[in-house]
């Protein structure tokens, strides 16, 4: 293991949080070397026993997001508990004075109150909606437009995503904001009051990717495309024995290889000529996907999963076979990837846990297990 200090060693983060975005911010900072102290109310916050859980009722969810942290519990309703949290934030040395929370709205934990005790304090408050009212990933997403274009094209309803994408993005933005505020404090001595609404995270990403720009320019909402990739050629195919594959042909080379692999050269050339299309162009491959896909699908329907995998392995086409989480684990990919290391989590068991995805000088950063709730109180 490397003896080189991690980038954020020497920082102390106090995290008063629950659910995904705020704990993920703390986990990320912990993986980068910061000391992170999670503070919960007595008995735990609302996510302490959140699913998934073990057969004994221990939360896999909670332990996954709180690896490597210290755990303190306090009575948030009493002055003594409030003072404990204030002191943790403001009396934590030159690398301290940092609070991350999604449990704002408390005067005793506000930036104004804490900055009166420590002028260079950095506070980051994660909000639900822009106006400060409550919101969670799935409600923010519903108001944004993505469920209206998610799911099968022959389904008239809306489809929620399974991945809490906005929570994840918000948590990572929060970790970035903290590191930026620390850098500014190191340069100027100034603290920072940061607010980060989940809704603004989602709006910013949707705008950057063009989903909100198209309607402003008169193009209207983006259409639902099912498993087709918008704006290029990509879709799913089913092998003769039921194996399903996702393929993406981003470049002319990818498309040529897909045509060659599926032995559809003459048919594709005839379609191209009849339509006056140019299949070296992404736009034309996307526009005419309804004609191209059945041509390719016939080849997949004649070949087994193993035969398709063998052919794709010799091709430049971007592809993966659809798998369940069980299949991912059973495939051995976790054991082969240095991102994962064995972790003994009390109350959960021994399993392979992921570290920080970014490698620093070839090294992934890992943390220890999650603490027992309240085990660091009074440390």
Short mmCIF file of C-alpha atoms in Angstrom, two decimals, residues 44-324:
data_model
loop_
_atom_site.label_atom_id
_atom_site.label_comp_id
_atom_site.label_asym_id
_atom_site.label_seq_id
_atom_site.Cartn_x
_atom_site.Cartn_y
_atom_site.Cartn_z
CA UNK A 44 -30.19 6.99 14.12
CA UNK A 45 -31.58 9.05 11.26
CA UNK A 46 -34.36 7.97 8.91
CA UNK A 47 -31.96 5.94 6.74
CA UNK A 48 -30.39 3.87 9.53
CA UNK A 49 -32.41 0.75 8.72
CA UNK A 50 -33.10 1.46 5.06
CA UNK A 51 -33.30 -1.43 2.60
CA UNK A 52 -31.54 -3.49 1.42
CA UNK A 53 -30.95 -5.22 4.74
CA UNK A 54 -29.47 -8.53 5.84
CA UNK A 55 -31.55 -11.36 7.24
CA UNK A 56 -30.81 -9.88 10.68
CA UNK A 57 -32.13 -6.48 9.65
CA UNK A 58 -28.80 -4.68 9.33
CA UNK A 59 -28.79 -2.06 6.60
CA UNK A 60 -26.48 -2.82 3.68
CA UNK A 61 -27.47 0.60 2.36
CA UNK A 62 -26.33 2.51 5.47
CA UNK A 63 -23.05 0.68 5.85
CA UNK A 64 -22.26 1.08 2.15
CA UNK A 65 -22.55 4.87 2.25
CA UNK A 66 -20.82 5.37 5.60
CA UNK A 67 -17.66 3.33 5.18
CA UNK A 68 -14.57 4.85 6.72
CA UNK A 69 -16.41 7.46 8.78
CA UNK A 70 -16.68 8.02 12.52
CA UNK A 71 -20.16 7.97 14.03
CA UNK A 72 -21.42 10.31 16.70
CA UNK A 73 -24.97 10.50 18.03
CA UNK A 74 -26.50 13.50 19.79
CA UNK A 75 -29.84 14.76 20.99
CA UNK A 76 -30.64 17.40 18.38
CA UNK A 77 -33.51 18.71 20.50
CA UNK A 78 -31.43 19.58 23.53
CA UNK A 79 -28.89 22.43 23.94
CA UNK A 80 -26.19 19.97 24.97
CA UNK A 81 -26.53 18.00 21.74
CA UNK A 82 -26.65 21.15 19.66
CA UNK A 83 -23.50 22.49 21.34
CA UNK A 84 -21.73 19.16 20.73
CA UNK A 85 -22.33 19.52 16.99
CA UNK A 86 -21.35 23.18 16.95
CA UNK A 87 -18.11 22.38 18.77
CA UNK A 88 -17.32 19.48 16.42
CA UNK A 89 -17.56 21.88 13.49
CA UNK A 90 -15.91 24.99 14.90
CA UNK A 91 -13.24 23.59 17.22
CA UNK A 92 -11.74 21.03 14.88
CA UNK A 93 -8.41 22.66 14.10
CA UNK A 94 -7.02 24.27 10.93
CA UNK A 95 -8.34 21.51 8.66
CA UNK A 96 -11.77 21.57 10.23
CA UNK A 97 -14.59 24.06 10.30
CA UNK A 98 -16.48 22.17 7.59
CA UNK A 99 -20.09 21.05 7.76
CA UNK A 100 -22.02 19.04 5.15
CA UNK A 101 -25.72 18.55 5.78
CA UNK A 102 -29.06 17.88 4.19
CA UNK A 103 -30.74 18.54 7.52
CA UNK A 104 -30.69 22.34 7.37
CA UNK A 105 -33.26 24.84 8.55
CA UNK A 106 -31.99 24.77 12.14
CA UNK A 107 -30.86 28.15 13.46
CA UNK A 108 -28.34 26.56 15.83
CA UNK A 109 -26.63 24.82 12.87
CA UNK A 110 -26.88 27.68 10.37
CA UNK A 111 -23.93 29.24 8.63
CA UNK A 112 -24.61 32.49 10.46
CA UNK A 113 -24.47 30.82 13.87
CA UNK A 114 -21.38 28.75 13.10
CA UNK A 115 -19.48 31.59 11.42
CA UNK A 116 -19.98 33.68 14.57
CA UNK A 117 -18.01 30.98 16.39
CA UNK A 118 -15.47 30.45 13.61
CA UNK A 119 -15.10 33.05 10.86
CA UNK A 120 -13.62 30.71 8.23
CA UNK A 121 -16.29 28.03 8.56
CA UNK A 122 -17.42 26.24 5.40
CA UNK A 123 -21.00 25.00 5.35
CA UNK A 124 -22.67 23.09 2.57
CA UNK A 125 -26.41 22.57 2.76
CA UNK A 126 -28.06 20.18 0.34
CA UNK A 127 -31.64 21.16 -0.43
CA UNK A 128 -34.45 19.38 -2.22
CA UNK A 129 -35.96 22.01 -4.45
CA UNK A 130 -34.56 25.38 -5.47
CA UNK A 131 -36.94 27.26 -3.17
CA UNK A 132 -35.79 25.20 -0.19
CA UNK A 133 -38.89 23.03 0.07
CA UNK A 134 -38.45 19.25 0.35
CA UNK A 135 -37.72 17.11 -2.69
CA UNK A 136 -36.09 13.76 -3.39
CA UNK A 137 -34.54 12.25 -6.48
CA UNK A 138 -37.73 10.65 -7.76
CA UNK A 139 -39.91 13.74 -7.30
CA UNK A 140 -37.29 16.01 -8.83
CA UNK A 141 -36.98 13.63 -11.77
CA UNK A 142 -40.75 13.52 -12.27
CA UNK A 143 -40.88 17.31 -12.64
CA UNK A 144 -37.94 17.40 -15.04
CA UNK A 145 -39.23 15.38 -18.00
CA UNK A 146 -37.10 12.26 -18.11
CA UNK A 147 -39.85 9.77 -17.11
CA UNK A 148 -41.89 10.96 -20.10
CA UNK A 149 -39.23 9.69 -22.51
CA UNK A 150 -38.12 6.61 -20.56
CA UNK A 151 -39.43 3.12 -21.28
CA UNK A 152 -40.87 1.33 -24.33
CA UNK A 153 -41.99 3.55 -27.17
CA UNK A 154 -45.37 1.78 -27.31
CA UNK A 155 -46.08 2.62 -23.66
CA UNK A 156 -48.02 5.85 -23.12
CA UNK A 157 -47.23 6.23 -19.42
CA UNK A 158 -44.18 7.48 -17.57
CA UNK A 159 -41.29 5.30 -16.32
CA UNK A 160 -39.12 6.23 -13.35
CA UNK A 161 -35.44 5.41 -13.36
CA UNK A 162 -34.14 2.79 -10.92
CA UNK A 163 -30.82 4.56 -10.33
CA UNK A 164 -31.08 7.70 -8.13
CA UNK A 165 -29.00 9.57 -10.68
CA UNK A 166 -29.62 13.08 -9.37
CA UNK A 167 -28.73 12.06 -5.82
CA UNK A 168 -25.45 10.62 -7.08
CA UNK A 169 -24.63 13.68 -9.19
CA UNK A 170 -25.57 15.99 -6.34
CA UNK A 171 -23.35 14.13 -3.88
CA UNK A 172 -20.38 14.33 -6.22
CA UNK A 173 -21.00 18.02 -6.94
CA UNK A 174 -21.09 18.54 -3.17
CA UNK A 175 -17.69 16.88 -2.73
CA UNK A 176 -16.30 19.06 -5.52
CA UNK A 177 -17.78 22.18 -3.94
CA UNK A 178 -16.19 21.37 -0.58
CA UNK A 179 -12.75 20.85 -2.10
CA UNK A 180 -13.11 24.13 -4.05
CA UNK A 181 -14.14 26.01 -0.91
CA UNK A 182 -11.20 24.56 1.02
CA UNK A 183 -8.82 25.67 -1.72
CA UNK A 184 -10.26 29.18 -1.64
CA UNK A 185 -9.98 29.26 2.15
CA UNK A 186 -6.35 28.16 1.94
CA UNK A 187 -5.69 31.03 -0.47
CA UNK A 188 -7.74 33.80 1.14
CA UNK A 189 -8.72 32.71 4.64
CA UNK A 190 -12.41 33.10 3.75
CA UNK A 191 -15.05 30.57 4.64
CA UNK A 192 -18.04 29.78 2.44
CA UNK A 193 -21.78 29.31 2.67
CA UNK A 194 -22.74 26.82 -0.04
CA UNK A 195 -26.25 25.70 -0.91
CA UNK A 196 -26.78 22.92 -3.40
CA UNK A 197 -30.35 22.00 -4.36
CA UNK A 198 -31.02 18.58 -5.83
CA UNK A 199 -33.39 20.25 -8.28
CA UNK A 200 -30.66 22.60 -9.53
CA UNK A 201 -28.29 19.67 -10.00
CA UNK A 202 -30.83 17.95 -12.22
CA UNK A 203 -31.69 21.12 -14.14
CA UNK A 204 -28.04 21.95 -14.73
CA UNK A 205 -27.21 18.49 -16.08
CA UNK A 206 -30.35 18.33 -18.23
CA UNK A 207 -29.57 21.76 -19.65
CA UNK A 208 -25.93 20.90 -20.35
CA UNK A 209 -26.96 17.78 -22.27
CA UNK A 210 -29.43 19.73 -24.38
CA UNK A 211 -32.70 18.34 -23.04
CA UNK A 212 -33.83 21.80 -21.94
CA UNK A 213 -32.15 23.71 -24.76
CA UNK A 214 -34.08 22.05 -27.59
CA UNK A 215 -37.50 23.28 -26.40
CA UNK A 216 -36.12 26.81 -25.96
CA UNK A 217 -34.96 26.83 -29.57
CA UNK A 218 -38.28 25.59 -30.91
CA UNK A 219 -37.37 21.93 -31.27
CA UNK A 220 -39.82 20.69 -28.67
CA UNK A 221 -39.28 17.92 -26.16
CA UNK A 222 -36.98 15.11 -27.19
CA UNK A 223 -38.98 12.05 -28.29
CA UNK A 224 -38.96 8.75 -26.47
CA UNK A 225 -36.66 6.29 -28.22
CA UNK A 226 -36.93 3.18 -26.05
CA UNK A 227 -33.61 1.34 -26.14
CA UNK A 228 -32.46 3.24 -29.23
CA UNK A 229 -29.68 5.72 -28.55
CA UNK A 230 -30.77 9.24 -29.45
CA UNK A 231 -28.89 10.84 -32.34
CA UNK A 232 -26.71 7.90 -33.34
CA UNK A 233 -27.11 4.20 -34.14
CA UNK A 234 -27.50 2.04 -31.08
CA UNK A 235 -30.13 -0.44 -29.93
CA UNK A 236 -30.63 -3.89 -28.43
CA UNK A 237 -30.77 -7.25 -30.20
CA UNK A 238 -31.86 -10.72 -29.10
CA UNK A 239 -29.95 -13.92 -29.89
CA UNK A 240 -31.67 -17.17 -30.87
CA UNK A 241 -31.50 -18.51 -27.30
CA UNK A 242 -32.72 -15.30 -25.66
CA UNK A 243 -29.46 -13.56 -24.84
CA UNK A 244 -29.90 -9.80 -25.25
CA UNK A 245 -27.17 -7.41 -26.33
CA UNK A 246 -26.80 -3.64 -26.41
CA UNK A 247 -24.84 -2.40 -29.43
CA UNK A 248 -23.70 1.13 -30.28
CA UNK A 249 -22.18 2.12 -33.62
CA UNK A 250 -20.88 5.63 -32.93
CA UNK A 251 -18.47 5.90 -35.84
CA UNK A 252 -18.48 4.89 -39.52
CA UNK A 253 -16.01 2.13 -38.65
CA UNK A 254 -18.34 0.73 -35.99
CA UNK A 255 -21.20 0.74 -38.48
CA UNK A 256 -19.13 -0.92 -41.22
CA UNK A 257 -18.11 -3.65 -38.79
CA UNK A 258 -21.73 -4.18 -37.73
CA UNK A 259 -22.79 -4.53 -41.36
CA UNK A 260 -19.96 -6.95 -42.06
CA UNK A 261 -20.62 -9.03 -38.97
CA UNK A 262 -24.32 -9.37 -39.77
CA UNK A 263 -23.64 -10.12 -43.46
CA UNK A 264 -26.03 -7.38 -44.56
CA UNK A 265 -23.74 -5.41 -46.88
CA UNK A 266 -25.85 -5.75 -50.03
CA UNK A 267 -29.12 -5.02 -48.23
CA UNK A 268 -27.73 -1.98 -46.40
CA UNK A 269 -26.20 -0.62 -49.62
CA UNK A 270 -29.54 -1.01 -51.40
CA UNK A 271 -31.37 0.81 -48.59
CA UNK A 272 -28.79 3.58 -48.60
CA UNK A 273 -29.19 4.06 -52.36
CA UNK A 274 -32.98 3.88 -52.32
CA UNK A 275 -33.25 6.46 -49.55
CA UNK A 276 -30.51 8.73 -50.84
CA UNK A 277 -28.91 8.36 -47.41
CA UNK A 278 -25.31 8.42 -46.28
CA UNK A 279 -24.73 5.89 -43.54
CA UNK A 280 -21.30 7.31 -42.77
CA UNK A 281 -23.30 10.13 -41.16
CA UNK A 282 -24.63 9.63 -37.61
CA UNK A 283 -27.80 11.54 -38.40
CA UNK A 284 -28.73 9.24 -41.28
CA UNK A 285 -28.00 6.09 -39.28
CA UNK A 286 -30.28 7.38 -36.54
CA UNK A 287 -33.03 8.65 -38.85
CA UNK A 288 -33.33 5.35 -40.71
CA UNK A 289 -32.82 3.01 -37.74
CA UNK A 290 -36.33 1.64 -38.17
CA UNK A 291 -35.26 0.09 -41.50
CA UNK A 292 -31.73 -0.87 -40.51
CA UNK A 293 -32.53 -2.61 -37.22
CA UNK A 294 -34.70 -5.41 -38.70
CA UNK A 295 -31.92 -6.19 -41.19
CA UNK A 296 -29.40 -6.68 -38.38
CA UNK A 297 -31.91 -8.36 -36.04
CA UNK A 298 -32.38 -11.26 -38.46
CA UNK A 299 -28.71 -12.20 -38.08
CA UNK A 300 -28.91 -12.15 -34.28
CA UNK A 301 -32.04 -14.30 -34.38
CA UNK A 302 -30.07 -16.99 -36.24
CA UNK A 303 -27.15 -17.12 -33.80
CA UNK A 304 -26.77 -18.20 -30.19
CA UNK A 305 -25.56 -16.01 -27.37
CA UNK A 306 -22.14 -17.67 -27.48
CA UNK A 307 -21.87 -17.16 -31.24
CA UNK A 308 -22.86 -13.51 -30.95
CA UNK A 309 -20.32 -12.93 -28.17
CA UNK A 310 -17.59 -14.55 -30.26
CA UNK A 311 -18.42 -12.42 -33.30
CA UNK A 312 -18.57 -9.19 -31.29
CA UNK A 313 -15.21 -9.96 -29.71
CA UNK A 314 -13.69 -9.75 -33.20
CA UNK A 315 -15.49 -6.51 -34.01
CA UNK A 316 -14.99 -2.83 -33.15
CA UNK A 317 -18.71 -2.45 -32.40
CA UNK A 318 -19.34 -1.22 -28.87
CA UNK A 319 -21.38 -3.90 -27.13
CA UNK A 320 -22.32 -5.66 -23.92
CA UNK A 321 -24.68 -8.47 -23.06
CA UNK A 322 -27.44 -7.47 -20.66
CA UNK A 323 -26.83 -8.98 -17.23
CA UNK A 324 -28.55 -9.07 -13.87
#
